[in-house]
Amino acid sequence: MRREKPKFKQIIDAAVVVIAEHGYHQAQVSKIAKQAGVADGTIYLYFKNKEDILISLFEEKMGSFIEKIEQETEGISSSLEKLYVLVKTHFSVFAADPHMAVVTQLELRQSNKELRHRINEVLKGYLRLIDRIIVEGMEKGEFRRDLDVRLTRQMIFGTLDETVTTWVMNEQKYDLAALADPVYELLIKGCAAGR
Amino acid sequence: MRREKPKFKQIIDAAVVVIAEHGYHQAQVSKIAKQAGVADGTIYLYFKNKEDILISLFEEKMGSFIEKIEQETEGISSSLEKLYVLVKTHFSVFAADPHMAVVTQLELRQSNKELRHRINEVLKGYLRLIDRIIVEGMEKGEFRRDLDVRLTRQMIFGTLDETVTTWVMNEQKYDLAALADPVYELLIKGCAAGR
Amino acid sequence: MRREKPKFKQIIDAAVVVIAEHGYHQAQVSKIAKQAGVADGTIYLYFKNKEDILISLFEEKMGSFIEKIEQETEGISSSLEKLYVLVKTHFSVFAADPHMAVVTQLELRQSNKELRHRINEVLKGYLRLIDRIIVEGMEKGEFRRDLDVRLTRQMIFGTLDETVTTWVMNEQKYDLAALADPVYELLIKGCAAGR
Amino acid sequence: MRREKPKFKQIIDAAVVVIAEHGYHQAQVSKIAKQAGVADGTIYLYFKNKEDILISLFEEKMGSFIEKIEQETEGISSSLEKLYVLVKTHFSVFAADPHMAVVTQLELRQSNKELRHRINEVLKGYLRLIDRIIVEGMEKGEFRRDLDVRLTRQMIFGTLDETVTTWVMNEQKYDLAALADPVYELLIKGCAAGR
DNA sequence: TATGAATGAGAATTCATTCAT
DNA sequence: AATGAATGAATTCTCATTCAT
């Protein structure tokens, strides 16, 4: 299993640093190799090509992102609380890894359509996790029963994503994690005044 | 004023077509020139460089997008209804211009950070329009008074954007305009069950 | 017609010089461009890729080679004399263009199978010319009537080719053109003692 | 003596198979090692470098080729018959080993000038064998006494080589061995009609 | 204004060879 | 003797931009 080889992770971590610091279009393979402390050719013992580095990077990081959120929400019975933990975790993971935030929110989106479709495949795992929480919440009566699952998920993900992206574009000047509470409240209550 | 010259629009329209049909990375200046029916060099009489074409494209299209929404919401007194009309118009504009939808939601996002920052400058006009509706709504008591304007705007824009992007990625298979009502309801009521 | 553009010929001539002097594997595009006095990119305005330069080179040179031999043999009624002129011309053309001799006899043969197949297509024109002389000679009774045309052509071409190659490998130390007479005699009389 | 070690032959045989099946430019050292069932590094215990494999391959195969022809012609008193047996054996050896035919007639010729010069050194043994037959034949009066030995040898070798190459390029569709008789006749009688 | 031929910088990838084990 | 992971040099081609006409 290649993922256990130390060099595999070493190269991926190097790619995150290089992309975050120099930007997607200035992240040459030789720069990544140098940062990883290996020869250019060594990269190709672990990755098919440059794109494969980026896909693997996303799979690896997004994989543990999803895992983490699954762990954190596991055992929670309330769907509302699950959603809260998801928002909280989503924000704190990015807040804790600024490099990664830049890479996923800005740099990797410059990749070509092909790569972005591959990335979307990985993202689907996260979207399904959100879907499950929504369905569960509807069944339990914690969420409105007339929700359209796909639209609701698009609201949740779209809001989280936009919030993180704005934070990154503002050079991470403010405390992202602190936004979890108000954002959660917005998502469940909406913006209209109560009746 | 260059924007009034016929070739200026001609080139921008050519760029939209070329990018929509061939993708951002296959949209070479020479291809755009050919589509516009002018020589490569002529492009540079109207635009500083390639990036300038894309920024102008976005300004031009986004400008009329914002204008249209301003016109539609003007004269409406209810902020809730203003929001509804904004959602409705946002979706119907993209539904009516599939080329443009592909270009703004997928292709132009592959541009580099610099260009994306410039694009965001243009977007700010739209975001401010949303902000005004939110502030107004809070003042009128139609929206909750404890809203964080920026977060609320991020929810609204993030949700609309994600919804349109998903629709484009699904090859515009379903009726986007029809989603205005449920999305509007989601945004104002949130997903939690009523009390 | 691209062949009339001066740069087309200019680049081909540069390729012959560079390949002859540096060898096939040291004939980088940039070296050819420099020799031709154009920018690297200019090459690609006239040729699809590097291989296309080599194919065009062969077509161009071989084309005029065949033309020349056709002209020289035209109007000659005797097939034996036609063969003699062919041998003579074959040798004198190479003797007059040492660079080209090195390129066709040694360097171009290092190209890959694909390129060599394309080159063989061009060669076929020459082989057919030889075939015509043989058939004609048999009809006139100047050549033995029991000849196998293909084998006879292989003997003629194989002998000429091997003779030129040996001469090139011996660094063109001796007078190639002077070999036309004995080689012609060999081809028509064979090596056995007369009866 | 390295040639007696089993792995030496094992690697050479592997090289023939790999080159015949994948072509010269796709015959990487690692592929040859895999086919031979040894590690990449092991190759370098038996060969100085990649070129050395190819030269050894040619020496080994050409060596037994020449030996076989020497054996077959030994004890024959007539030079004409010797030539006949040489032609016959030349063709039947290649007909019996299609892999080898592809390798020597097509693939190995793609090697660089340096390697081809080394290969020519090996070939010289064969050319000298032909020379001896010619000289002998002239002395005995079976061959014309005015032959130029070098040219005659070039005709003989050039014809055989061209015939085998054409056969290989035609995918060995016809019976090469059957060409021995007409080719022999051509070589001794030439193509002119008898007097 | 308009043209379009010419420019030239810049980067992913392969593979023969080494050497610590 | 044998291994195979690691090395790193080396080259084609694209395309935004210019400028003489």
Short mmCIF file of C-alpha atoms in Angstrom, two decimals, chain A residues 16-17 19-21 91-107 164 167-169 171-173 176:
data_model
loop_
_atom_site.label_atom_id
_atom_site.label_comp_id
_atom_site.label_asym_id
_atom_site.label_seq_id
_atom_site.Cartn_x
_atom_site.Cartn_y
_atom_site.Cartn_z
CA VAL A 16 0.93 21.60 -0.03
CA VAL A 17 3.69 23.90 1.20
CA ILE A 19 1.46 25.41 -3.69
CA ALA A 20 0.43 27.48 -0.67
CA GLU A 21 3.57 29.58 -0.83
CA PHE A 91 -14.06 25.72 10.23
CA SER A 92 -11.57 24.57 12.85
CA VAL A 93 -9.85 22.14 10.51
CA PHE A 94 -9.17 24.92 8.02
CA ALA A 95 -8.30 27.39 10.78
CA ALA A 96 -5.73 24.89 12.04
CA ASP A 97 -4.14 24.34 8.64
CA PRO A 98 -3.82 27.66 6.83
CA HIS A 99 -1.63 26.19 4.09
CA MET A 100 -4.25 23.61 3.30
CA ALA A 101 -6.97 26.25 3.33
CA VAL A 102 -5.17 28.28 0.68
CA VAL A 103 -4.55 25.17 -1.40
CA THR A 104 -8.11 23.85 -1.41
CA GLN A 105 -10.00 27.15 -1.50
CA LEU A 106 -7.89 29.05 -4.00
CA GLU A 107 -5.05 27.23 -5.67
CA VAL A 164 -13.90 29.79 4.28
CA TRP A 167 -11.69 34.22 5.09
CA VAL A 168 -8.77 32.96 3.00
CA MET A 169 -9.06 35.84 0.55
CA GLU A 171 -5.69 36.70 4.37
CA GLN A 172 -7.16 34.83 7.32
CA LYS A 173 -7.25 38.05 9.31
CA LEU A 176 -12.69 31.54 11.43
#
